[in-house]
CSV table of C-alpha atoms and ligand atoms in Angstrom, one decimal:
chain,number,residue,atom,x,y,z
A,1357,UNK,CA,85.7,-32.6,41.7
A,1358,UNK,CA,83.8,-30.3,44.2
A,1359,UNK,CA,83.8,-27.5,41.9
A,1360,UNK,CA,82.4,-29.7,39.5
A,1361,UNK,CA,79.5,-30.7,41.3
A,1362,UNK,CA,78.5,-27.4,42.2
A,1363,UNK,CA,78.9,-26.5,39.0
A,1364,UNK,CA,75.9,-29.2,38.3
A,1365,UNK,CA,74.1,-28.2,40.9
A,1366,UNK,CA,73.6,-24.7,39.8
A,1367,UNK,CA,73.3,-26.0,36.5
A,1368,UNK,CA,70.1,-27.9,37.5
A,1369,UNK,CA,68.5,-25.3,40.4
A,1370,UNK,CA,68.9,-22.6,36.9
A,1371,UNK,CA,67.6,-24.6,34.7
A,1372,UNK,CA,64.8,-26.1,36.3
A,1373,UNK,CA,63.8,-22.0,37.6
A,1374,UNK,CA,63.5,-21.4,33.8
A,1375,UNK,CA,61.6,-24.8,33.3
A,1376,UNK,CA,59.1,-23.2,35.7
A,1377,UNK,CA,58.8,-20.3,34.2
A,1378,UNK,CA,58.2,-21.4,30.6
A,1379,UNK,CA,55.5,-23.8,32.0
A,1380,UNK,CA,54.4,-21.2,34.3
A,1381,UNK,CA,53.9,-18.8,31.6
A,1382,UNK,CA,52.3,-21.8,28.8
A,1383,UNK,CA,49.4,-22.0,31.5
A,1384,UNK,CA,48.6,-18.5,32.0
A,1385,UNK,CA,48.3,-18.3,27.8
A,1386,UNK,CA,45.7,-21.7,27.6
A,1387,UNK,CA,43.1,-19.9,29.4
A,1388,UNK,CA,40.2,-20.6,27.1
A,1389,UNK,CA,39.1,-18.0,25.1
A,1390,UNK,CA,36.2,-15.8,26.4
A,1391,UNK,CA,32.9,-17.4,24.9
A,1392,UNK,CA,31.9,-15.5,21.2
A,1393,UNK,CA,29.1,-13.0,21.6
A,1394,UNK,CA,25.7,-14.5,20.4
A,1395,UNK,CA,24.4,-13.9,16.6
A,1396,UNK,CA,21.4,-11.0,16.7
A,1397,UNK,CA,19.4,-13.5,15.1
A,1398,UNK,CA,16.8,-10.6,15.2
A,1399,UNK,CA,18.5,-8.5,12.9
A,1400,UNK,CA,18.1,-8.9,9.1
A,1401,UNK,CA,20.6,-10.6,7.0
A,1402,UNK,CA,23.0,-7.8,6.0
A,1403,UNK,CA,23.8,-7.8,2.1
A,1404,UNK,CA,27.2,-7.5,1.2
A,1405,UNK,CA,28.2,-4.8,-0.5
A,1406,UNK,CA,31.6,-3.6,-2.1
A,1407,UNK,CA,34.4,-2.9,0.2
A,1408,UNK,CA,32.7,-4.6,3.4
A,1409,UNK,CA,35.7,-7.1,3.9
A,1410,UNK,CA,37.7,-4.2,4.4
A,1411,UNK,CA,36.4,-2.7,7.0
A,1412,UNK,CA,35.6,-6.0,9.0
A,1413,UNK,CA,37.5,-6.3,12.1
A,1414,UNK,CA,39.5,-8.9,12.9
A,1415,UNK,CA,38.2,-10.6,15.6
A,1416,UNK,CA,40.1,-13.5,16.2
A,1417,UNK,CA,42.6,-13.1,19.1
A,1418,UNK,CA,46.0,-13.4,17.8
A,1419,UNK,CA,47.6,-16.9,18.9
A,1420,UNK,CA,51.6,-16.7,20.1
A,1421,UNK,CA,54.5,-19.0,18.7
A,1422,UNK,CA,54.5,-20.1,22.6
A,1423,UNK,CA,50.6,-21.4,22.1
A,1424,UNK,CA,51.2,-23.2,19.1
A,1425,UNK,CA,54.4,-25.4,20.7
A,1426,UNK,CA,54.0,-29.3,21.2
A,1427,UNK,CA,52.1,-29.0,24.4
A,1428,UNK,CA,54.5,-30.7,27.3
A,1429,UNK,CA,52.4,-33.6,29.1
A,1430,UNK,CA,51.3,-31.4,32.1
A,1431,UNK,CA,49.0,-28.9,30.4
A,1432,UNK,CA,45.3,-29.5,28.8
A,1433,UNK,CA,45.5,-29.6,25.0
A,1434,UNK,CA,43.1,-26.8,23.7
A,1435,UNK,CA,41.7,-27.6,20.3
A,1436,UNK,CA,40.2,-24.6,18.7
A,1437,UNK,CA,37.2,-24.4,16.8
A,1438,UNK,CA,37.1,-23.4,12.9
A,1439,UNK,CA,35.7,-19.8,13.2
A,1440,UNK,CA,32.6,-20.6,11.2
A,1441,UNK,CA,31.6,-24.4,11.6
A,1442,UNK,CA,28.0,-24.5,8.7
A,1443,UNK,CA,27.5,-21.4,7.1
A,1444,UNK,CA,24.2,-19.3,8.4
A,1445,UNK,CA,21.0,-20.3,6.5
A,1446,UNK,CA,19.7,-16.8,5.4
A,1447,UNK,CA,15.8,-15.9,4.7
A,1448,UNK,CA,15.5,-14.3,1.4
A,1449,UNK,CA,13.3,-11.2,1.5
A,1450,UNK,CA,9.7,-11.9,0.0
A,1451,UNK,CA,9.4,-12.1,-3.9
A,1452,UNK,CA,6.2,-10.3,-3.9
A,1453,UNK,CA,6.2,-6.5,-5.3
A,1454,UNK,CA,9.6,-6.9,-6.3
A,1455,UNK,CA,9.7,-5.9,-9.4
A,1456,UNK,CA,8.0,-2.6,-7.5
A,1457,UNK,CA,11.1,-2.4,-5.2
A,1458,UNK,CA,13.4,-3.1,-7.8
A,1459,UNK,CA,11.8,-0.5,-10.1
A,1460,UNK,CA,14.6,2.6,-9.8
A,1461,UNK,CA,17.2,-0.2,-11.5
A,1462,UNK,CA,15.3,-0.1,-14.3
A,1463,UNK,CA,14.0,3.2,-14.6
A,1464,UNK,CA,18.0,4.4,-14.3
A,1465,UNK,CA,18.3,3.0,-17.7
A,1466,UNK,CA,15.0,2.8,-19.1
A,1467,UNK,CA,13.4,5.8,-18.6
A,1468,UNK,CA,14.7,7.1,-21.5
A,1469,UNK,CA,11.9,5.7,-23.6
A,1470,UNK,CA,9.2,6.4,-21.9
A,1471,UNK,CA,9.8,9.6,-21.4
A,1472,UNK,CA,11.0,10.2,-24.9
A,1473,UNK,CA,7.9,9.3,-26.7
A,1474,UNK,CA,6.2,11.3,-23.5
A,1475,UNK,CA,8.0,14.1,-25.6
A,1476,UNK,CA,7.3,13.2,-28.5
A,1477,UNK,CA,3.8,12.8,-28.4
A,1478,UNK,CA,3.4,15.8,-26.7
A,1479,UNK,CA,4.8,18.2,-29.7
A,1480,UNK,CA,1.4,20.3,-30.6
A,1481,UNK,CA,2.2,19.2,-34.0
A,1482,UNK,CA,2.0,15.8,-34.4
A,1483,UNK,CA,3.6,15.3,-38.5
A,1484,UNK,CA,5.2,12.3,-40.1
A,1485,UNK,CA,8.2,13.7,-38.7
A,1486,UNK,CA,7.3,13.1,-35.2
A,1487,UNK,CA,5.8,9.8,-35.9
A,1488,UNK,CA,9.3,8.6,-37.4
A,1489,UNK,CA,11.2,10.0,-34.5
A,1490,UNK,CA,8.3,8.0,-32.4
A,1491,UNK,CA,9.4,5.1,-34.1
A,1492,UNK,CA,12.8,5.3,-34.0
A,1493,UNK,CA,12.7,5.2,-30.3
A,1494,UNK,CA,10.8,2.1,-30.0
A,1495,UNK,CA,13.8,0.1,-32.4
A,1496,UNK,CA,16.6,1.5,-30.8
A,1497,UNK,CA,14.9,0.0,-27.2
A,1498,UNK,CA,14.9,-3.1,-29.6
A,1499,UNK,CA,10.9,-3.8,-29.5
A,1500,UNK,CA,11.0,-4.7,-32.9
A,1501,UNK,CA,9.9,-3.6,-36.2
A,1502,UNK,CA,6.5,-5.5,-36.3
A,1503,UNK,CA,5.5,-4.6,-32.3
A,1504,UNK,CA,6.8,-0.6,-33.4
A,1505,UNK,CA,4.2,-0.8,-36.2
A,1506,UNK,CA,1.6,-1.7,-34.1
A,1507,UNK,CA,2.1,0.4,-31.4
A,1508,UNK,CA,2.8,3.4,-33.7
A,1509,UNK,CA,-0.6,2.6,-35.7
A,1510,UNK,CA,-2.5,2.5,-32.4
A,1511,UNK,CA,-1.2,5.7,-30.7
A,1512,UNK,CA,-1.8,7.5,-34.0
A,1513,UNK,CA,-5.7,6.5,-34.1
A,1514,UNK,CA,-6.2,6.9,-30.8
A,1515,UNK,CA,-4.7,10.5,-30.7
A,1516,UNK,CA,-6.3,11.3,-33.5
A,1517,UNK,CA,-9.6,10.3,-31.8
A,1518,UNK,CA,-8.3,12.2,-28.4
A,1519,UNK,CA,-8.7,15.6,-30.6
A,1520,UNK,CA,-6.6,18.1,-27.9
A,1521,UNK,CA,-4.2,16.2,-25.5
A,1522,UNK,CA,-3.4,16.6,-22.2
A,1523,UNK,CA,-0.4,15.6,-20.8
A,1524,UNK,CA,-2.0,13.2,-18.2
A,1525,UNK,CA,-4.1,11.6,-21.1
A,1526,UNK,CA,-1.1,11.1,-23.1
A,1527,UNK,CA,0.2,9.6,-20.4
A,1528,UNK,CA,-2.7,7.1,-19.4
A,1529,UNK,CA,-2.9,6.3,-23.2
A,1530,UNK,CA,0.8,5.5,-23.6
A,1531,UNK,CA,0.7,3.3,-21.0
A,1532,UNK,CA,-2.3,1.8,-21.7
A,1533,UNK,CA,-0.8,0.6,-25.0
A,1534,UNK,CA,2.6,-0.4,-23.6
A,1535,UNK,CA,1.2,-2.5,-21.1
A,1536,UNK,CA,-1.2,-4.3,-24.3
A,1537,UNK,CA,2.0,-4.9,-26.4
A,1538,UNK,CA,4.2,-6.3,-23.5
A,1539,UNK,CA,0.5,-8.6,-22.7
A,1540,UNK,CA,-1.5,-8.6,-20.3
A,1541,UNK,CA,-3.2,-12.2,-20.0
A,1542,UNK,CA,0.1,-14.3,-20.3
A,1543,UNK,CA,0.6,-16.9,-17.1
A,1544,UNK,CA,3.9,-16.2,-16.0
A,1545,UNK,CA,4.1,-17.9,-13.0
A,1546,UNK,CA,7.3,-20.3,-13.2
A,1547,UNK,CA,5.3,-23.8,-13.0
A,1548,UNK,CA,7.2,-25.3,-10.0
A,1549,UNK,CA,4.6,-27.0,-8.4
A,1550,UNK,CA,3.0,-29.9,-10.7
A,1551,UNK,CA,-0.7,-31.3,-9.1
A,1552,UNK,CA,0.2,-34.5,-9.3
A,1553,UNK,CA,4.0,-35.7,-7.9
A,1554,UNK,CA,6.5,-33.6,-6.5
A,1555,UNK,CA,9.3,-32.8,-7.5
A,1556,UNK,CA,8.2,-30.0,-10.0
A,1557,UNK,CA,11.6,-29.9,-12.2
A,1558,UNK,CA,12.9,-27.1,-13.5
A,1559,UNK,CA,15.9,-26.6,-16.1
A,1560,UNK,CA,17.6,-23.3,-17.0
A,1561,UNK,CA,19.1,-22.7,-20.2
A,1562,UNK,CA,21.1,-20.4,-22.6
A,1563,UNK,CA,24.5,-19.2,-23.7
A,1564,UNK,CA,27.6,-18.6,-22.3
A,1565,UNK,CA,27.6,-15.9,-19.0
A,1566,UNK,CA,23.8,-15.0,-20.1
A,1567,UNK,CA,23.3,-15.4,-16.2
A,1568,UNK,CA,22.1,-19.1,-15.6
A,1569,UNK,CA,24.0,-20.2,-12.8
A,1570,UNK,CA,23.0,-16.4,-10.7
A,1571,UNK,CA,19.6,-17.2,-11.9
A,1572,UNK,CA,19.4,-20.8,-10.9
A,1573,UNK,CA,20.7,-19.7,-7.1
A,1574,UNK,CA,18.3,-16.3,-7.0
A,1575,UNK,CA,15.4,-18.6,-8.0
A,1576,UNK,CA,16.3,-21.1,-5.4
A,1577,UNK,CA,15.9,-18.5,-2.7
A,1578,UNK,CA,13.0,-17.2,-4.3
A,1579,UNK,CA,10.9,-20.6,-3.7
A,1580,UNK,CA,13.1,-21.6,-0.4
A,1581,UNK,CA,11.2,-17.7,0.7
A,1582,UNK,CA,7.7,-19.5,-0.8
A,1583,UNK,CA,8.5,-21.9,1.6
A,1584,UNK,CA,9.8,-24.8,-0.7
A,1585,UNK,CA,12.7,-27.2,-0.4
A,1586,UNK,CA,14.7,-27.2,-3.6
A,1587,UNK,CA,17.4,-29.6,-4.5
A,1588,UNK,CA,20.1,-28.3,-6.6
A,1589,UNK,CA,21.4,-29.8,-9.6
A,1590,UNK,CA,25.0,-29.0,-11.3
A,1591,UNK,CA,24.2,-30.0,-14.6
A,1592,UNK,CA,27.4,-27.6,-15.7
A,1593,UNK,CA,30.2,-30.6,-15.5
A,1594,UNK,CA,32.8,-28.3,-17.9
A,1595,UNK,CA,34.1,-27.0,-15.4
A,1596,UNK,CA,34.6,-27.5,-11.0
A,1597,UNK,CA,33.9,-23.8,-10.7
A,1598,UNK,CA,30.8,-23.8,-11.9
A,1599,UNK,CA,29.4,-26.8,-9.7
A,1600,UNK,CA,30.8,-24.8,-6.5
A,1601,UNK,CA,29.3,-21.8,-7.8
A,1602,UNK,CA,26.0,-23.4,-7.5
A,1603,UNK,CA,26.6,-25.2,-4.4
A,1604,UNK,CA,27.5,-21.9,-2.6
A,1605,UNK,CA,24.4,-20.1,-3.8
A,1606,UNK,CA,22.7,-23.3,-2.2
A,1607,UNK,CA,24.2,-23.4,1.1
A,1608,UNK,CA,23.1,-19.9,1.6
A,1609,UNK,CA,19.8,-20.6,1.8
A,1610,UNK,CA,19.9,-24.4,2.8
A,1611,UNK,CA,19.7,-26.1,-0.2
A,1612,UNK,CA,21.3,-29.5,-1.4
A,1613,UNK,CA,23.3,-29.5,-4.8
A,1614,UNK,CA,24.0,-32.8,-6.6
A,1615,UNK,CA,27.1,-33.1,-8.5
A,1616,UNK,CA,29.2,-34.9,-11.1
A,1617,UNK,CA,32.7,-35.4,-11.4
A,1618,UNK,CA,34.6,-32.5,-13.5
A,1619,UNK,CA,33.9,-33.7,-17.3
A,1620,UNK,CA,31.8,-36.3,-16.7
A,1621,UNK,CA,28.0,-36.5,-18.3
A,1622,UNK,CA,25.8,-33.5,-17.4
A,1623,UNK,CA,22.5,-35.7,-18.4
A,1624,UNK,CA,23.7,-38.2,-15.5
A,1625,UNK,CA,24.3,-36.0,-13.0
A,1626,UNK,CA,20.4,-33.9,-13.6
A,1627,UNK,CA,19.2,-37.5,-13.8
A,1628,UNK,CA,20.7,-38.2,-10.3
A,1629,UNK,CA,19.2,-34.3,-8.9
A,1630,UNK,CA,16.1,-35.5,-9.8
A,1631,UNK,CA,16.2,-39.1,-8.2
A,1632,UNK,CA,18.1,-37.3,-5.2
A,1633,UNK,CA,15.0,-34.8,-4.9
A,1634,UNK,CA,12.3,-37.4,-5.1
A,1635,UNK,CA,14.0,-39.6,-2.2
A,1636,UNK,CA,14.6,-36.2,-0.1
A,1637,UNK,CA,10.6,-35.0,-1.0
A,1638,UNK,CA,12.2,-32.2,-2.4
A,1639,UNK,CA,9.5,-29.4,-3.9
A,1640,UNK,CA,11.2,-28.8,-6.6
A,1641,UNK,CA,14.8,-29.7,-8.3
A,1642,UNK,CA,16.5,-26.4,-10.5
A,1643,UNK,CA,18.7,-27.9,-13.0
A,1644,UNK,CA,21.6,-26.0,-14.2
A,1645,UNK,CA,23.4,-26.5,-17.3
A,1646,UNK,CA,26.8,-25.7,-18.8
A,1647,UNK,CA,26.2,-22.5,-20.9
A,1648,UNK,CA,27.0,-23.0,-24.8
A,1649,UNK,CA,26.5,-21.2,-28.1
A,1650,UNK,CA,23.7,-21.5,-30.2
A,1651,UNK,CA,25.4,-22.3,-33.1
A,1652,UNK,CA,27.6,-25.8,-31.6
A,1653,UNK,CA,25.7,-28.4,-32.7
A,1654,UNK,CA,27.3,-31.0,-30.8
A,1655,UNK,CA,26.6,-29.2,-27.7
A,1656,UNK,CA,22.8,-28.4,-28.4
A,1657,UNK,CA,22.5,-31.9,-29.2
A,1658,UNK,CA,23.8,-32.8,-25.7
A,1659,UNK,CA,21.1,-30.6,-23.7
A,1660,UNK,CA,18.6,-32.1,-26.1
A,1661,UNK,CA,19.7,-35.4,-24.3
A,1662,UNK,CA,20.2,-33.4,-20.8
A,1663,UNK,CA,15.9,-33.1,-20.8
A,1664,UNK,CA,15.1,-36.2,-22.4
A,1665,UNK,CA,17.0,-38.0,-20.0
A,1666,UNK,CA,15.5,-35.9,-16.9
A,1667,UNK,CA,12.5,-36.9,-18.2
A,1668,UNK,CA,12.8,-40.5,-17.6
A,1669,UNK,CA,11.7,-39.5,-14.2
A,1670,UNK,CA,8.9,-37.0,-15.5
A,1671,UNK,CA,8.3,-34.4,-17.6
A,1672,UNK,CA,10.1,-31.1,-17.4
A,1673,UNK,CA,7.6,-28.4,-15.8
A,1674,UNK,CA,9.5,-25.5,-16.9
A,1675,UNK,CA,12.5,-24.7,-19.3
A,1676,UNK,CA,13.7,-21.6,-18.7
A,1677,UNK,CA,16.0,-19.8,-21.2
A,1678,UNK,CA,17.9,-16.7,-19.8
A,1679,UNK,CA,18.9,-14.2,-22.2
A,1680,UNK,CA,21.5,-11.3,-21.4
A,1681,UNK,CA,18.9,-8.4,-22.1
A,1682,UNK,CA,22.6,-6.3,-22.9
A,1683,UNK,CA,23.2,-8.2,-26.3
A,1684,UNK,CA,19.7,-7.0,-28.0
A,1685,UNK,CA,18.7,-8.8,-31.0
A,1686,UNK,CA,21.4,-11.7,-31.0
A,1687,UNK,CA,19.3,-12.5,-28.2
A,1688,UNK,CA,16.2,-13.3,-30.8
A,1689,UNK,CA,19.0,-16.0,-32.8
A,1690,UNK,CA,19.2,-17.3,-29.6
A,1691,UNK,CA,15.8,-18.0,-28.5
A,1692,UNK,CA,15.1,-19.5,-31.8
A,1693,UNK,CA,17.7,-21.9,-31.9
A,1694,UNK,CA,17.6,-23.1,-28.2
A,1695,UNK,CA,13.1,-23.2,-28.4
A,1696,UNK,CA,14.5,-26.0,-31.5
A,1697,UNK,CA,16.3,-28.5,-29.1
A,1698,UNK,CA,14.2,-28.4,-25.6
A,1699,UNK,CA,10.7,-26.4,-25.7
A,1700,UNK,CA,10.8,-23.7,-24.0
A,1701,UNK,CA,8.4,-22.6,-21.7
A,1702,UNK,CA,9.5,-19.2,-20.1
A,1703,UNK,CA,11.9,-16.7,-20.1
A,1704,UNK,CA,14.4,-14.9,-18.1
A,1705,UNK,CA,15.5,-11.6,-19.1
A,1706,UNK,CA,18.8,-10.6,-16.9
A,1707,UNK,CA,21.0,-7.7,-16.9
A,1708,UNK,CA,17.8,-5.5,-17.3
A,1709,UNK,CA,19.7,-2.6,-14.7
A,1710,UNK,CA,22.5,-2.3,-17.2
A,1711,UNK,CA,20.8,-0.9,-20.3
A,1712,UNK,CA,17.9,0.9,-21.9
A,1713,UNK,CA,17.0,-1.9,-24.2
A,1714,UNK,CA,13.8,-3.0,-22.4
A,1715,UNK,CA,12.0,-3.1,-25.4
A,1716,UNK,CA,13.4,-6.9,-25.9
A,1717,UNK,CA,11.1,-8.0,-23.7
A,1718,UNK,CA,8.3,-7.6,-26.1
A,1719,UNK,CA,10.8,-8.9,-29.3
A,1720,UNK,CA,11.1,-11.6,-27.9
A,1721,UNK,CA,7.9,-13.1,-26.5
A,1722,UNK,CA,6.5,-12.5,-29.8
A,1723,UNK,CA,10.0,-14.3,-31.1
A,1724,UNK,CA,8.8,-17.2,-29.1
A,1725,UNK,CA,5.5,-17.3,-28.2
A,1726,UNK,CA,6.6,-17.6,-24.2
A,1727,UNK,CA,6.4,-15.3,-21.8
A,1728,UNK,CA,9.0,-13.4,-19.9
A,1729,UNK,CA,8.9,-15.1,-16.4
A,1730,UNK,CA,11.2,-13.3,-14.8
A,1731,UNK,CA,13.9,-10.3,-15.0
A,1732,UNK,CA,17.6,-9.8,-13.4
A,1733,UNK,CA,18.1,-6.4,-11.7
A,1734,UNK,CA,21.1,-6.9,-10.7
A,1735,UNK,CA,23.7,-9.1,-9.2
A,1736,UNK,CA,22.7,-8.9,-5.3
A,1737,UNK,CA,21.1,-12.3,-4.2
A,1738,UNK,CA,17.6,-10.8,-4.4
A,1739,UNK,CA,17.9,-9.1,-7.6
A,1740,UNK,CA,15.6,-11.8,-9.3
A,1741,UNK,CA,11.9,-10.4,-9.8
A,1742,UNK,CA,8.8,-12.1,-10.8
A,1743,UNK,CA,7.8,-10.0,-14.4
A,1744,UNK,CA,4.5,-7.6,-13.8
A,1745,UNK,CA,3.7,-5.9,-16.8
A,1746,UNK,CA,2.1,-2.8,-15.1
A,1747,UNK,CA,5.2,-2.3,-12.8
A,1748,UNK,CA,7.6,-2.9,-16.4
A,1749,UNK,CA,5.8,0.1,-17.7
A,1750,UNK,CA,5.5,2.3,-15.1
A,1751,UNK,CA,9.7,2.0,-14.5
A,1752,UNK,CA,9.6,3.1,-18.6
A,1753,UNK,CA,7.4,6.1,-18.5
A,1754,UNK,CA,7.6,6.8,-14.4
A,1755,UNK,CA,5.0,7.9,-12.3
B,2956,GTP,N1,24.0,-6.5,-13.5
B,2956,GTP,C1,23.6,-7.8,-13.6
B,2956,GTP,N2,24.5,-8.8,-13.6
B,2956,GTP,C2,24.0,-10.1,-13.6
B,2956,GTP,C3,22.6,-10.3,-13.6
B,2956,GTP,N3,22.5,-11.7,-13.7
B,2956,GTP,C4,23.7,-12.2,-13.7
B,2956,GTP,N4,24.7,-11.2,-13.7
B,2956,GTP,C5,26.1,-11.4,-13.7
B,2956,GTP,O1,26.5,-12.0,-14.9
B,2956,GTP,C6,27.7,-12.8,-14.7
B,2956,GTP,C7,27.5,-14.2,-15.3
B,2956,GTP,O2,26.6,-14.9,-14.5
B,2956,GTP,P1,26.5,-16.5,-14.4
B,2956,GTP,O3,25.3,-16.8,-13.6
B,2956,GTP,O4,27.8,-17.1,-13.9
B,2956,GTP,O5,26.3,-16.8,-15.9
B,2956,GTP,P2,26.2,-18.3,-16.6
B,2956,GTP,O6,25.2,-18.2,-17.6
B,2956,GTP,O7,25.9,-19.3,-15.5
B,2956,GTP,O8,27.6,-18.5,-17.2
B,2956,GTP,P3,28.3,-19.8,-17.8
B,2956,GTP,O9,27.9,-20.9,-16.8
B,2956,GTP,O10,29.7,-19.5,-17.8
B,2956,GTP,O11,27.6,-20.0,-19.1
B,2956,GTP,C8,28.0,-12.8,-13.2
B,2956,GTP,O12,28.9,-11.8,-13.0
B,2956,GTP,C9,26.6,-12.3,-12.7
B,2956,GTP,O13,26.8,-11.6,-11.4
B,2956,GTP,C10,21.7,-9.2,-13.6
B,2956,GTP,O14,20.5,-9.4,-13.6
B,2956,GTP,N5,22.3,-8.0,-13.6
B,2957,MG,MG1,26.9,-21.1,-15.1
């Protein structure tokens, strides 16, 4: 009987020394966690670039089985924070001169036509030959056979005129006429700001994976840069993916999306971005809709609807139609076809960095009658620039 309750006894002076030291051991872990290092809010927000993830260090302390037991009564519970609570509002770089900083994209791919009729033009013998090969060069930048006429019958009389040539003439001259067939005197200045209500409204348009959605979230940091609040709209109900697509390109720089459920009716949900952006005194609202091919009627039909039912609020300022510079002439089918169902009233011209078919910026204002607005350089979040025909030229012939 003795031996038994000594037994106990030890049983209980052990056990309660290992009690101790568990508990002891749980306390010295719940220190709290030494306070994050503050944001440089001075430094520039950094643009991702390929492979960054990689090489980001974890920075999260590590957390022990131990830590994450039921806490025992006698201990503080420590509830961590989510690492990132609201994602960082960034400030988009200025839009203006873009096109000037963005100018190497396109002269990677471009260049090649300017500086081949620079060639061409320079031969000392300037025969029918030379004039076809001039013109060749213009199509297959896909300007078109009507503007390649043109041009081709102006540089002719005007280097016939010039007598001798210089290669700093040819030069001036060439660009000169460029710079006439792109056009000089068109507004391009995307119309968000109507005199008389706010919100301006704004609706972007166009085929499948032409670049809407990218478009839609560069232009909304384009105008949050200008200063405006912009309300999103996720006209693209297909599919989820799409509305969170927007919406992420929105948080970024602060700005509100309105969405639909998955399937439901794309004209109801830009109705509601609208009605959303007047009660908020939104600037402007950027409607984005589901991409589709020119040739489903059904689905024309239904952005037809999209804009007339938008407009039950007010008039559209500004359709914009993006075209995938990459896919050339189908682009002109395109244009056509959509300018049928909603007017359009600019143009965006994106992938312009990934080929040397510049020339269908000129095809296709005169396809139209509307101007390129703007043109995609790329696929970085500032990679939208406001069209200068000067700066378009330049990039094609260099300086
Ligand atoms: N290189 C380059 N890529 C671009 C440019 N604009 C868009 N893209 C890329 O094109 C792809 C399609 O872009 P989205 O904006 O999703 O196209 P979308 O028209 O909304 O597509 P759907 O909604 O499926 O019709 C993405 O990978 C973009 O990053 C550009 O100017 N240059
Ligand atoms: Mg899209």
């Amino acid at each position: 009987m003795e031996i038994v309750i000594l037994a106990v006894v030890i049983a209980v002076v052990v056990l309660g020394a290992l009690g101790g030291l568990i508990v002891g051991s749980r306390r010295k872990k719940q220190l709290p966690p030494p306070p994050p290092a503050a944001p440089d809010i001075t430094a520039p927000p950094a643009e991702p670039h390929v492979g960054d993830e990689a090489e980001t260090p974890r920075e999260e302390p590590r957390r022990t089985i131990e830590e994450v037991d039921l806490p025992d009564g006698s201990a503080p519970v420590v509830v961590e924070e989510p690492p990132t609570a609201a994602p960082e509002i960034e400030i988009p770089e200025p839009t203006e001169g873009r096109l000037v900083r963005l100018r190497a994209r396109l002269s990677r791919s471009q260049n090649a036509l300017g500086k081949g009729l620079l060639t061409l033009l320079s031969r000392e013998h300037l025969d029918e030959d030379t004039w076809e090969e001039i013109e060749d060069t213009l199509l297959t930048a896909d300007v078109g056979v009507q503007p390649t006429q043109e041009l081709v019958e102006r540089l002719r009389e005007r280097v016939r005129v010039l007598g001798t040539r210089t290669p700093e003439e040819l030069r001036t001259l060439l660009r000169e006429e460029l710079i006439t067939l792109v056009g000089r005197d068109m507004d391009r200045a995307v119309k968000t700001e109507p005199e008389d209500r706010k919100p301006g409204i704004v609706m972007v348009v166009g085929v499948n994976g032409t670049g809407k959605t990218t478009t839609t979230g560069k232009l909304a940091r384009v105008l949050v840069a200008d200063g405006q609040s912009v309300v999103l709209g996720a006209a693209d109900t297909f599919r989820a993916a799409a509305a969170d697509q927007l919406q992420t390109w929105g948080e970024r720089v602060g700005a509100y999306t309105v969405r639909g459920p998955e399937g439901g009716d794309p004209a109801s949900v830009a109705f509601d971005a609208v009605k959303e952006g007047k009660e908020m005194g939104a600037n402007v609202v950027l409607i984005d809709t589901a991409g589709r091919l020119h040739t489903k009627t059904g689905l024309m039909d239904e952005l037809g609807k999209v804009k007339r039912v938008v407009e039950k609020h007010a008039p559209v300022d500004e359709v914009l139609l993006v075209l995938d510079a990459t896919t050339g002439q189908n682009g002109l089918v395109q244009a056509r076809v959509f300018a049928e169902v909603v007017d359009i009233t600019g143009i965006v011209l994106t992938k312009l960095d990934g080929t040397a078919k510049g020339g269908i910026v000129v095809a296709v204002q005169r396809e139209l009658g509307v101007p390129v607005k703007l043109v995609g350089l790329g696929e970085g979040a500032d990679d939208l620039a406001p069209f200068e025909p000067e700066a378009f030229v330049d990039a094609l012939i260099g300086e």
